[in-house]
CSV table of C-alpha atoms in Angstrom, one decimal:
chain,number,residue,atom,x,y,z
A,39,UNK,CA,0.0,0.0,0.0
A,40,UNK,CA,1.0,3.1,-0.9
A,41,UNK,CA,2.6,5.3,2.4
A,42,UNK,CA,2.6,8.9,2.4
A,43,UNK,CA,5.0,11.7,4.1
A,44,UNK,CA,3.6,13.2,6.9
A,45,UNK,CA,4.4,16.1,9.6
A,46,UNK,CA,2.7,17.4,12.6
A,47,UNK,CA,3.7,19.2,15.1
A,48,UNK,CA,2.8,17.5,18.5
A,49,UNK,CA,3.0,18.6,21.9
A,50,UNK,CA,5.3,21.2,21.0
A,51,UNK,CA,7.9,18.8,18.7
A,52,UNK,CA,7.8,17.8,14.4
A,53,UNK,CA,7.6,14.8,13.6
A,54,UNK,CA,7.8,13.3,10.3
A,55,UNK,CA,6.5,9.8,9.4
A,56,UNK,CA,5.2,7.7,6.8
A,57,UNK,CA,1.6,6.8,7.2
A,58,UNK,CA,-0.6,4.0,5.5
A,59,UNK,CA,-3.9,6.6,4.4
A,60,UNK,CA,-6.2,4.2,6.1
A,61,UNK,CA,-4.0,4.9,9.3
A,62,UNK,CA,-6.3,6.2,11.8
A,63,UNK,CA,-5.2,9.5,13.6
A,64,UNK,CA,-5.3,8.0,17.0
A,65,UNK,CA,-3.5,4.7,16.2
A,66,UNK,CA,-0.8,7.2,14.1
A,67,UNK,CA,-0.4,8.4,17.9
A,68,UNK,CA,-0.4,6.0,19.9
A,69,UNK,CA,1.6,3.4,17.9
A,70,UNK,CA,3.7,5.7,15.2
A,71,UNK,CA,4.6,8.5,18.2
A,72,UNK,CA,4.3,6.4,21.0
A,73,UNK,CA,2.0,8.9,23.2
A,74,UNK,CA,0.4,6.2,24.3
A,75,UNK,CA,-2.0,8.8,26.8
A,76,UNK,CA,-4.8,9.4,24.1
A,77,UNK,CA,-6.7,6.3,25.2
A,78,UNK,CA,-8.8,4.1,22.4
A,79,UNK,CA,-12.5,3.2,23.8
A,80,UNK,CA,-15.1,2.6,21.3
A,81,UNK,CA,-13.9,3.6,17.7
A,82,UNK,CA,-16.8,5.4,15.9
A,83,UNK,CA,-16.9,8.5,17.9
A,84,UNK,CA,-19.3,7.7,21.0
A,85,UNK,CA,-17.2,7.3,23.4
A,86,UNK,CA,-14.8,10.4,23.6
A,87,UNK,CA,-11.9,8.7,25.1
A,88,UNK,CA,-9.7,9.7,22.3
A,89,UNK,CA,-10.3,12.9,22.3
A,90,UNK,CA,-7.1,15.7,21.3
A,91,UNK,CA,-6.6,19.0,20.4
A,92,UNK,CA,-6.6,19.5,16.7
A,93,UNK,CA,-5.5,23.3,16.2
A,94,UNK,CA,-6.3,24.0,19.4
A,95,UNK,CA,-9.9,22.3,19.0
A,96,UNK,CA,-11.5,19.2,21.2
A,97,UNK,CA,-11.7,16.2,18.2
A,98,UNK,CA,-12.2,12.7,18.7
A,99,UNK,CA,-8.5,11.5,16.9
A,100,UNK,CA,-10.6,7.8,16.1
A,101,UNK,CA,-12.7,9.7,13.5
A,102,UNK,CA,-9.7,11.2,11.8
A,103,UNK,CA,-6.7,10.3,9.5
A,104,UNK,CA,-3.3,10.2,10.5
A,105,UNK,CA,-3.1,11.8,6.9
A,106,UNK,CA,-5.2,14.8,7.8
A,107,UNK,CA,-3.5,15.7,10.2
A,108,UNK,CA,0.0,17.1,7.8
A,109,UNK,CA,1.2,20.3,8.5
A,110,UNK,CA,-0.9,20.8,11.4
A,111,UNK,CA,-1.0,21.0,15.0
A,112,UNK,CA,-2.0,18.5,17.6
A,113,UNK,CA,-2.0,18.1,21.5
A,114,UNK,CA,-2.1,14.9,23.5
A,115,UNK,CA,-2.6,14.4,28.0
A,116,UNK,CA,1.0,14.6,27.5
A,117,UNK,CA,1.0,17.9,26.9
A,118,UNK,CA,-0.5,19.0,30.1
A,119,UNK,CA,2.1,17.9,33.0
A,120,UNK,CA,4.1,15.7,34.8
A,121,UNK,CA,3.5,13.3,37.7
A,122,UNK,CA,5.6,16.0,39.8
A,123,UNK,CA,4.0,19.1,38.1
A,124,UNK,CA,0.5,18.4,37.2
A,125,UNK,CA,-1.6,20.8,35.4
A,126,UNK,CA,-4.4,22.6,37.5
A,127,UNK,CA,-7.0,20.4,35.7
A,128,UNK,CA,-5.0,17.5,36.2
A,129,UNK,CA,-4.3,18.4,40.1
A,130,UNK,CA,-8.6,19.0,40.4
A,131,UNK,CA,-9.0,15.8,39.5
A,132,UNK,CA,-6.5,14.7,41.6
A,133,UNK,CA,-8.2,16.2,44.6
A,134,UNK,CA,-11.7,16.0,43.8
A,135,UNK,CA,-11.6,12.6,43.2
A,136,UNK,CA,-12.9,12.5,39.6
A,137,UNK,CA,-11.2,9.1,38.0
A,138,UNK,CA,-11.2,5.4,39.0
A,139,UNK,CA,-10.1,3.3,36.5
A,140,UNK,CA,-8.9,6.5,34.9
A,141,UNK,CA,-9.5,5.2,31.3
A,142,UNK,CA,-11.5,8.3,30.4
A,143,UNK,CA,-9.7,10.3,31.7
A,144,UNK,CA,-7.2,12.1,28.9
A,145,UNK,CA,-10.5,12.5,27.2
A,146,UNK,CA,-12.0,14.7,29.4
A,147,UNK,CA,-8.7,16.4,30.2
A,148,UNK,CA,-8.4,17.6,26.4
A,149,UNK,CA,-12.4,18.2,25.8
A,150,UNK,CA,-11.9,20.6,29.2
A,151,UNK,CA,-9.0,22.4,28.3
A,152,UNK,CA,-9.8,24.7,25.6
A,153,UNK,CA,-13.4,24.6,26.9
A,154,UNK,CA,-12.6,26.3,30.2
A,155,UNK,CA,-10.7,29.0,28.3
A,156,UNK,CA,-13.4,30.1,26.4
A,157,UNK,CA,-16.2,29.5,29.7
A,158,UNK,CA,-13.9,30.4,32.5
A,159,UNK,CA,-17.1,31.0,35.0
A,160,UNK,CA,-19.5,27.3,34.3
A,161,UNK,CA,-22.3,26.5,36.0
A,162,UNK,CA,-23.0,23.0,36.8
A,163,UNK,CA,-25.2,22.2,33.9
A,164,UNK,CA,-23.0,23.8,31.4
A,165,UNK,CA,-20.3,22.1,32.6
A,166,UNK,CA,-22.5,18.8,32.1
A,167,UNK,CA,-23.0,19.9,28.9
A,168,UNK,CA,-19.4,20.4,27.6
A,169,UNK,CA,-18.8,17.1,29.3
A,170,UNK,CA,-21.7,15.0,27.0
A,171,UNK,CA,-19.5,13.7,24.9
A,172,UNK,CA,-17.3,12.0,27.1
A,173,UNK,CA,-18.3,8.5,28.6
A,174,UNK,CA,-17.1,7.3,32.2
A,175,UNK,CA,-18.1,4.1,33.8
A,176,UNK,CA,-16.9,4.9,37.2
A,177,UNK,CA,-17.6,8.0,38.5
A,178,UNK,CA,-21.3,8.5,37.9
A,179,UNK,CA,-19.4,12.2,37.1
A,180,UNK,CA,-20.3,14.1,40.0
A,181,UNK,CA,-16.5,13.9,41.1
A,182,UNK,CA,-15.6,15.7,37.6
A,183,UNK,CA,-18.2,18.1,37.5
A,184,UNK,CA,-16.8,19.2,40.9
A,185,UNK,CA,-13.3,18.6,39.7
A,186,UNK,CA,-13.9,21.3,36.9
A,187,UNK,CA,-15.6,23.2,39.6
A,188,UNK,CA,-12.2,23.0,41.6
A,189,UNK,CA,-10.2,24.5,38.7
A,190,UNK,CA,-12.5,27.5,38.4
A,191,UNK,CA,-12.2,28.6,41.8
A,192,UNK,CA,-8.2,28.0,42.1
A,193,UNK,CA,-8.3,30.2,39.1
A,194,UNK,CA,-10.4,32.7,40.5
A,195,UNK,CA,-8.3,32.8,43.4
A,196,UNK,CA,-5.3,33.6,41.5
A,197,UNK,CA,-6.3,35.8,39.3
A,198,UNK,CA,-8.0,37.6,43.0
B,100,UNK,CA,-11.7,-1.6,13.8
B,101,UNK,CA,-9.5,0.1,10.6
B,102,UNK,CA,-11.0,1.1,7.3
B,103,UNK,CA,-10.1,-1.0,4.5
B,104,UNK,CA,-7.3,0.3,2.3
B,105,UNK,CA,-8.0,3.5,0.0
B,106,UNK,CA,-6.7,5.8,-2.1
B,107,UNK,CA,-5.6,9.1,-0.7
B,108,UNK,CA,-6.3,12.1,-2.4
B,109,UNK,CA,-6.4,15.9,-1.2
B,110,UNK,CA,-7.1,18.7,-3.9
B,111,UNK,CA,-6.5,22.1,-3.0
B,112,UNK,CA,-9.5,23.1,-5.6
B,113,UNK,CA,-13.1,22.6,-5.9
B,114,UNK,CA,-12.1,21.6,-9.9
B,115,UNK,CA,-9.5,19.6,-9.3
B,116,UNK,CA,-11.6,17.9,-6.5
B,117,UNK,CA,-14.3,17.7,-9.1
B,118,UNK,CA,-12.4,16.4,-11.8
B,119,UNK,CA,-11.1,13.3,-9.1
B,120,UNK,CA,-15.0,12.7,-8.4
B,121,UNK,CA,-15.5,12.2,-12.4
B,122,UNK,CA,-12.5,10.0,-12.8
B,123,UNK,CA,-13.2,7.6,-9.7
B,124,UNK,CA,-16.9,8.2,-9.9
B,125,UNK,CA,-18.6,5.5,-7.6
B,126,UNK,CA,-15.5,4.3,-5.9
B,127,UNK,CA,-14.8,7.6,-4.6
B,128,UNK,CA,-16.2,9.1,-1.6
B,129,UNK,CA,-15.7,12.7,-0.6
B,130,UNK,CA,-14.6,13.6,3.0
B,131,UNK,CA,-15.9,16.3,4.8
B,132,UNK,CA,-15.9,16.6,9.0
B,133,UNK,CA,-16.1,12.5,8.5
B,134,UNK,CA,-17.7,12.3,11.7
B,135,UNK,CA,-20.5,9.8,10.0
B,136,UNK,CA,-18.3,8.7,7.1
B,137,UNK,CA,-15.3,7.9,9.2
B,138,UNK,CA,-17.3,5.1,11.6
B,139,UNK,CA,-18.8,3.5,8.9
B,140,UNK,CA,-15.3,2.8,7.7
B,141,UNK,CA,-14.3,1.9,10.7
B,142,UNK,CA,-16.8,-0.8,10.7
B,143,UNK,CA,-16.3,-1.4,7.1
B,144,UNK,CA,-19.7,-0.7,5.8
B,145,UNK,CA,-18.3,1.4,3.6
B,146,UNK,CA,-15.1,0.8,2.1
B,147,UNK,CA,-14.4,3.2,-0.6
B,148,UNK,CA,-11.4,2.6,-2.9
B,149,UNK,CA,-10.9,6.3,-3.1
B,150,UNK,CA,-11.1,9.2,-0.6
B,151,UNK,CA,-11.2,12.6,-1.6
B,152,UNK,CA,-10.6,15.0,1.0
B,153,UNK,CA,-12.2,18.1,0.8
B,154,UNK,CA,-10.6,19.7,4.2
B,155,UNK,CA,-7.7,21.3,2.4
B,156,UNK,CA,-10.3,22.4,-1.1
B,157,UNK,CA,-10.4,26.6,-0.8
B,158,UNK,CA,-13.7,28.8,-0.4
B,159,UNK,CA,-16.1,26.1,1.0
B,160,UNK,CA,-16.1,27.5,4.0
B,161,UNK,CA,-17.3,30.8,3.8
B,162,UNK,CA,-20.9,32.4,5.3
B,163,UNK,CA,-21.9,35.5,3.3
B,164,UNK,CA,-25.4,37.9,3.4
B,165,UNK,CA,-26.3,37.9,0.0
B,166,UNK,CA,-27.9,41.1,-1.4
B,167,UNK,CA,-31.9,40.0,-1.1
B,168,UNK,CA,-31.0,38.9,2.5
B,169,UNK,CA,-30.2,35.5,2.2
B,170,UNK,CA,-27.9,33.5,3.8
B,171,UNK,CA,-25.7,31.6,1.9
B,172,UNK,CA,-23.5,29.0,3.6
B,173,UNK,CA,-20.4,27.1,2.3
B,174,UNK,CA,-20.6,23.5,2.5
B,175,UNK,CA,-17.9,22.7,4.8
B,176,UNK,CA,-18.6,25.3,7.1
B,177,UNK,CA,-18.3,23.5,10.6
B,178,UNK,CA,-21.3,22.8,12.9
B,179,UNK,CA,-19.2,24.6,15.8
B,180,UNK,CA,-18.8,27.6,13.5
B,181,UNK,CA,-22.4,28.3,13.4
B,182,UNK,CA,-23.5,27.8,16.3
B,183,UNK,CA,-20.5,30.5,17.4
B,184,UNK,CA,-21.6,32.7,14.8
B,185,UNK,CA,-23.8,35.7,15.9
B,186,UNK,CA,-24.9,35.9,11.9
B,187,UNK,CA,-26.9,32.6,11.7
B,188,UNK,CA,-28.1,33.5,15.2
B,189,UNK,CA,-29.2,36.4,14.2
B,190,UNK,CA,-30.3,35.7,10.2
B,191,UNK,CA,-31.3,31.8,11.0
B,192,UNK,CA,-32.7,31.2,14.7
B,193,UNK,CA,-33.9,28.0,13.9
B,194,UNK,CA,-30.3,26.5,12.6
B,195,UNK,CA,-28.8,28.0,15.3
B,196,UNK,CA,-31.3,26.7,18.1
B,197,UNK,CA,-30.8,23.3,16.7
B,198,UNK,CA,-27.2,22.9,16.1
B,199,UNK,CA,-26.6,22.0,19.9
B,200,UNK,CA,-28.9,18.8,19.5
B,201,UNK,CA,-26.3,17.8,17.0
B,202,UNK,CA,-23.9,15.3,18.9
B,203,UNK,CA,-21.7,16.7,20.9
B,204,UNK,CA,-19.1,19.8,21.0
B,205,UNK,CA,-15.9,17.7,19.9
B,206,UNK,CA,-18.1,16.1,17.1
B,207,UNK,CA,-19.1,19.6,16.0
B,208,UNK,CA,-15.9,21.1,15.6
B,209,UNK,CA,-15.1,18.7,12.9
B,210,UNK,CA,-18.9,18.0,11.2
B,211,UNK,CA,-19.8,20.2,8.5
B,212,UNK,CA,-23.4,21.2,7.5
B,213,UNK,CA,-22.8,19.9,4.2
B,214,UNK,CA,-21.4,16.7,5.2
B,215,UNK,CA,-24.5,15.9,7.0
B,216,UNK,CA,-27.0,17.0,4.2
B,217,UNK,CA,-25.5,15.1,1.3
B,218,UNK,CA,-25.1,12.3,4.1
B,219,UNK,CA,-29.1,12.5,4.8
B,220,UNK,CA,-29.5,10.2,7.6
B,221,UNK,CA,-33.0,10.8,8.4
B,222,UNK,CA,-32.3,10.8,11.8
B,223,UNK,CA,-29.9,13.6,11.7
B,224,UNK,CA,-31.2,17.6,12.4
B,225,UNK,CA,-29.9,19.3,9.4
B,226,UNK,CA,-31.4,18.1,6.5
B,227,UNK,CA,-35.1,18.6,9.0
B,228,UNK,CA,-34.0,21.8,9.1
B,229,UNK,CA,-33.4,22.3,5.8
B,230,UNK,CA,-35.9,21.2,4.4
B,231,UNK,CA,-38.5,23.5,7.0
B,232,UNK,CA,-36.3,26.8,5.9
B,233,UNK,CA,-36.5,25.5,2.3
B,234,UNK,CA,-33.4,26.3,2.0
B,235,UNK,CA,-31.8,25.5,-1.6
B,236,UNK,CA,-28.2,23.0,-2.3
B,237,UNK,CA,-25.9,24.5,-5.4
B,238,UNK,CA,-24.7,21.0,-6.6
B,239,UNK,CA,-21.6,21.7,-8.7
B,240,UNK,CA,-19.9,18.5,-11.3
B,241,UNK,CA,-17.6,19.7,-14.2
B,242,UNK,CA,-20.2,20.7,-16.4
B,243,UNK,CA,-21.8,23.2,-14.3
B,244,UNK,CA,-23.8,23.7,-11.2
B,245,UNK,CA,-27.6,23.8,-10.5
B,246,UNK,CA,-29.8,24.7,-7.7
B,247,UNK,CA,-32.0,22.1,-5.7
B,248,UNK,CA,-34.5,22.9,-3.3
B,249,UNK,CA,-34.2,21.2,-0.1
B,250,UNK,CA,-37.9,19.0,-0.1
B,251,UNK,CA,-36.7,17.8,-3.4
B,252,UNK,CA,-33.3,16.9,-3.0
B,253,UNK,CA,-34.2,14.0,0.1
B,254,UNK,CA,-35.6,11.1,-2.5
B,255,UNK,CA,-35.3,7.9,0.0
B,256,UNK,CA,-32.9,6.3,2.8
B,257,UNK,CA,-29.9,8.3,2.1
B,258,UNK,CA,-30.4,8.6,-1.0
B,259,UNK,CA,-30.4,12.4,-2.5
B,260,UNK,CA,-30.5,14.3,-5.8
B,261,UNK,CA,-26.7,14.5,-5.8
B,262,UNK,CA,-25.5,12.8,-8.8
B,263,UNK,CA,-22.0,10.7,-9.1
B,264,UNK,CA,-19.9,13.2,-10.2
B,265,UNK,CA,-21.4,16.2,-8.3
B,266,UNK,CA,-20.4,17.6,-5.6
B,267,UNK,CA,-23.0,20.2,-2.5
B,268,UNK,CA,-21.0,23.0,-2.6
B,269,UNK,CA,-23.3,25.8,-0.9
B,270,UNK,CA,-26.3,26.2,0.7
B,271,UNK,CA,-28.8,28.9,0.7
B,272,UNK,CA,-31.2,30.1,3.1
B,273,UNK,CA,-33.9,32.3,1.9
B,274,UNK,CA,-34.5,35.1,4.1
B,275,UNK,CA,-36.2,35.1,7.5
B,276,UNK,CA,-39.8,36.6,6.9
B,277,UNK,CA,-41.3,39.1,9.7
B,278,UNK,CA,-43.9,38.0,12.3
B,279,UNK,CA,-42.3,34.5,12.1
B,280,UNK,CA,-41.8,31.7,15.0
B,281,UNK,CA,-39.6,28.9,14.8
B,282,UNK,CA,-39.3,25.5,17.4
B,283,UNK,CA,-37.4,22.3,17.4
B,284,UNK,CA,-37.8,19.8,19.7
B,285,UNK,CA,-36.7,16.1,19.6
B,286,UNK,CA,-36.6,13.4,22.1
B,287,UNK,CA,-33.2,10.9,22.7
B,288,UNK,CA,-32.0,8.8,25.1
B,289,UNK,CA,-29.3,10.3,25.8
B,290,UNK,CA,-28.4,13.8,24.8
B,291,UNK,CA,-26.3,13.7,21.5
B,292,UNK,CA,-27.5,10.2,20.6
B,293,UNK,CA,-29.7,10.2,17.5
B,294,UNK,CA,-33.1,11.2,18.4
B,295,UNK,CA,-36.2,8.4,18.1
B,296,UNK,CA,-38.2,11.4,16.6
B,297,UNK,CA,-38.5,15.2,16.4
B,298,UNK,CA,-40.6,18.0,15.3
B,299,UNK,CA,-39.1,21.3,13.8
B,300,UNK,CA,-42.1,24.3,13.1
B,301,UNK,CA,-42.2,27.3,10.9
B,302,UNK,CA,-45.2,30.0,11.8
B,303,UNK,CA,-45.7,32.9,10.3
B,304,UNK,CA,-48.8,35.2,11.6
B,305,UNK,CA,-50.6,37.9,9.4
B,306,UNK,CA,-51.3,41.5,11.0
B,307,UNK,CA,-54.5,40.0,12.4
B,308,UNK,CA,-52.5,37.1,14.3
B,309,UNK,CA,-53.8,34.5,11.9
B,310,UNK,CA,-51.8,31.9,10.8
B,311,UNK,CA,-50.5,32.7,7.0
B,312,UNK,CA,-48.2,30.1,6.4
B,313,UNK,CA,-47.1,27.2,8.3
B,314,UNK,CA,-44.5,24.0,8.0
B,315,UNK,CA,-44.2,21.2,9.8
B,316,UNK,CA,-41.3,18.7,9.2
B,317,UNK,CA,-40.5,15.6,11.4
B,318,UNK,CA,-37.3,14.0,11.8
B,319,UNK,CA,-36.7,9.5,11.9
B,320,UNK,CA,-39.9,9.1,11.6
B,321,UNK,CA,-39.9,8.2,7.9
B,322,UNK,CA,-37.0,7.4,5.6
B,323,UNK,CA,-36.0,11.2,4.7
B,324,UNK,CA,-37.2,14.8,6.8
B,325,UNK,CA,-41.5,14.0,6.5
B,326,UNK,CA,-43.1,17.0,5.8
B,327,UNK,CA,-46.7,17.2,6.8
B,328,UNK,CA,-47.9,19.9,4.4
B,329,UNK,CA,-52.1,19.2,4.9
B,330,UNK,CA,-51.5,19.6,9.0
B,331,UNK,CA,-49.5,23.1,7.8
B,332,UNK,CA,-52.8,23.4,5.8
B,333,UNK,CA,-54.9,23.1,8.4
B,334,UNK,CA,-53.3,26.0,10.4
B,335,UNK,CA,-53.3,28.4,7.4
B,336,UNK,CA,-55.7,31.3,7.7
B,337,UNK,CA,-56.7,30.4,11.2
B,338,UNK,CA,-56.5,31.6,14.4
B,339,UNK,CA,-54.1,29.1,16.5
B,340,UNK,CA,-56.1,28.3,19.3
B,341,UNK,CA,-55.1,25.3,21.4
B,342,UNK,CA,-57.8,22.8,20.0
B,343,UNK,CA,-56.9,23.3,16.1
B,344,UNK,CA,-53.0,23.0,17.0
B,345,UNK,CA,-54.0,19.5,18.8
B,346,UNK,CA,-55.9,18.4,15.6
B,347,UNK,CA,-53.0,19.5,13.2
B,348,UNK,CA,-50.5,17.9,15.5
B,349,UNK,CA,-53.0,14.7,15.4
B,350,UNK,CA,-53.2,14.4,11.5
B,351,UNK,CA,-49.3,14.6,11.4
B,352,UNK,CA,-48.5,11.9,13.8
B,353,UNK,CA,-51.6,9.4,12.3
B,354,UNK,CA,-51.7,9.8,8.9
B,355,UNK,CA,-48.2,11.6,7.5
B,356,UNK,CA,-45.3,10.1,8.5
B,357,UNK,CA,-44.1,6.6,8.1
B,358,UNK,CA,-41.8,5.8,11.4
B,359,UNK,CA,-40.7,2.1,11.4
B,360,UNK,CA,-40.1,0.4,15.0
B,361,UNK,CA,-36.0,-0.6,15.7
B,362,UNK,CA,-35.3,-1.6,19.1
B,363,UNK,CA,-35.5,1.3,21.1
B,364,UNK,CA,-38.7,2.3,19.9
B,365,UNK,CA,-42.0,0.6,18.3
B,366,UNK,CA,-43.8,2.5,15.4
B,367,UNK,CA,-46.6,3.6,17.6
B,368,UNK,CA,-44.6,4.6,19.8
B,369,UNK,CA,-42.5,7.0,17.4
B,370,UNK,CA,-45.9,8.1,15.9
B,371,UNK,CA,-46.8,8.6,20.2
B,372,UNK,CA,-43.4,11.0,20.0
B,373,UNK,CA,-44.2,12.8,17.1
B,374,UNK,CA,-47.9,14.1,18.0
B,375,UNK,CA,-46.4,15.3,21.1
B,376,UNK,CA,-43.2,17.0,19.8
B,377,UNK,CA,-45.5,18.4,17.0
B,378,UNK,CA,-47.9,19.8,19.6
B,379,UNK,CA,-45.3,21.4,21.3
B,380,UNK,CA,-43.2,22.7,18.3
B,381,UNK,CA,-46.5,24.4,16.6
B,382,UNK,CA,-46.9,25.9,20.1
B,383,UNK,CA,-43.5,27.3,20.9
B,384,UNK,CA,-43.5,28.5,17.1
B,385,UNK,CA,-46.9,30.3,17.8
B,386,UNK,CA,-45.9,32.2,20.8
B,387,UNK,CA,-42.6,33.3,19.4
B,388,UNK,CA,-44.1,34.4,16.3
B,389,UNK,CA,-46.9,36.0,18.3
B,390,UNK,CA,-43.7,37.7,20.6
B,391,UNK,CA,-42.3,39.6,17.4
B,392,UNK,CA,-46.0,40.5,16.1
């Protein structure tokens, strides 16, 4: 099969690789680039595990080709921080209690990220709603709607 | 899950792009936002031998005002870009109340309204839409382009007006008319899933508060957007008092639309749905239109 030459810019590096075009975006991640943190749930877009930043924009990476994604920018959970230095969403979470198995959880980390810049100040049923997308088996997501709470009021404080 | 192999092709044109639809004809599929097309690979219900992506094709994506006051949208505008945009909210109230029932935000930022209403999966809310705003579809092959009214362009289960080697390029929304109400309402089992039925109403109210003209379209309950044009009938020229919108609402749900039972919900159940949906649209179309009288 015919490969092509690809390069995106992930988390903050280029990489170039040749990609099958039936290579899905999310495998092209995980197995090409080895960020194995972009979890793969159900495969056709239901289950919002996969979800990255595509340009800055929430997109489920299973409905997307590795292919569509030359020349253009993409961030995985990687991006966000470190075991030692977690990101505030990441350190909510933490805290609030808002994963179990924690299979879900890139997913919602990446839907919430560019969502809570453009809604700094949610209410609990937009938050809900911003969160639809996103499937979780364990939390009945009362722990994540508080988690996201969480990060709005650190932030507030801050910014105080 | 992976699609079958394919063929890989992005144009940066619309005639190049065309010209790859007329040499692959029926093997190739075109890629828009792919959130619909993109599954079915997955699964490999559909496994095209060519792709044509029209992502990186320019001047699909623009939303102008044309001089007469329509609205004339680009096909792969995304469903997250109007539902930002203060334009369509402004210009097309009911496209912009609806797009929120469509999925969810991730799936939005990547679906395009003309992905979904060449897709026409009768259970989706554009085409419904559509077809209530009688909007009209520019379909563009090598040759030319022509216009295609909404109603006309559904013919049955996805199947549409678009020809092999044609390609939606544009929509166009004709523009809003005063003392007008608009309502969608649909009922799923989980918000974002496909809805089991739905009901999207267009009232318009003469200086005396009657009804002048009235449409009533229904989404899955048939195999493409069911319009029930003698309920609409039955409104126009009257005064919309609660028992006539109950009767109209009636004659939709019993006697024009086809819904067929799947596992979630029986046919009479559907045709239950769509009475009620109907009711309430008709209503909620009524007092807005009233509102701006």
């Amino acid at each position: 099969m015919t490969q092509i030459l690809i390069t995106v810019t992930i988390n903050g590096r280029e990489e170039t690789k040749h990609v099958e075009p039936r290579l899905l975006l999310s495998d092209f991640i995980r197995h090409d680039l080895g960020l194995t943190g972009t979890h793969v749930g159900c495969e056709h877009g239901v289950c919002g595990a996969c979800t990255i930043l595509f340009n800055g924009e929430a997109v489920r990476s299973c409905l997307m080709l590795a292919v569509q994604a030359n020349g253009q920018t993409l961030e995985t959970v990687e991006s966000l921080g470190t075991p030692d230095n977690m990101h505030p969403l990441q350190q909510a979470f933490h805290e609030a209690h808002a994963l179990q198995c924690g299979y879900c959880t890139p997913g919602f980390l990446m839907t919430l990220k560019p969502w809570l810049k453009e809604n700094p100040n949610p209410n609990d049923h937009e938050i809900r709603e911003a969160l639809s997308g996103n499937l979780c088996r364990c939390t009945g997501y009362q722990h994540i709607v508080d988690a996201v709470k969480k990060t709005t009021d650190l932030r507030q404080q801050t910014t105080d | 899950m992976k699609p079958a192999p394919f063929e890989y092709r992005a144009p940066d044109t619309l005639q190049e792009a065309l010209t790859l639809l007329a040499e692959n004809g029926f093997d190739a599929k075109l890629l828009a936002g792919g959130q619909s097309l993109i599954p079915v690979m997955n699964f490999r219900l559909a496994q095209p031998g060519v792709i044509i992506d029209l992502n990186r094709v320019s001047g699909l994506d623009q939303i102008d005002v044309l001089s007469d006051g329509q609205v004339s949208i680009g096909a792969m505008v995304r469903q997250a870009t109007l539902e930002k945009s203060d334009l369509i909210r402004t210009r097309l109230p009911l496209l912009h109340q609806t797009i929120p029932f469509i999925a969810h935000p991730q799936i939005r930022n990547r679906g395009t309204i003309g992905g979904s209403l060449a897709h026409a999966d009768p259970a989706a809310e554009l085409p419904v839409i559509s077809v209530a705003l009688q909007a009209q579809f520019k379909l563009q092959n090598q040759s030319g382009e022509r216009l295609v009214g909404a109603e006309s362009f559904y013919k049955a289960l996805f199947e549409t007006e678009l020809g092999e080697d044609e390609i939606l390029t544009e929509v166009i929304f004709p523009a809003t008319p005063t003392r007008t109400g608009y309502a969608f309402h649909e009922l799923a089992r989980r918000h974002g899933d496909y809805a089991q039925a739905g009901a999207a109403a267009v009232i318009t109210l003469d200086e005396a508060g009657r009804c002048q003209n009235a449409r009533l379209i229904y989404l899955n309950v048939g195999d493409i957007p069911m319009s029930a044009s003698q309920a609409a009938d039955m409104l126009t020229g009257n005064q919309l008092n609660d028992s006539l919108i109950e009767a109209a609402a009636r004659h939709a749900a019993d006697h024009e639309i086809e819904p067929g039972g799947d596992v979630h919900a029986s046919a009479a159940y559907k045709r239950h749905l769509a009475f009620v949906l109907g009711k309430r649209a008709i209503y909620q179309a009524r007092t807005a239109a009233q509102q701006l009288s």
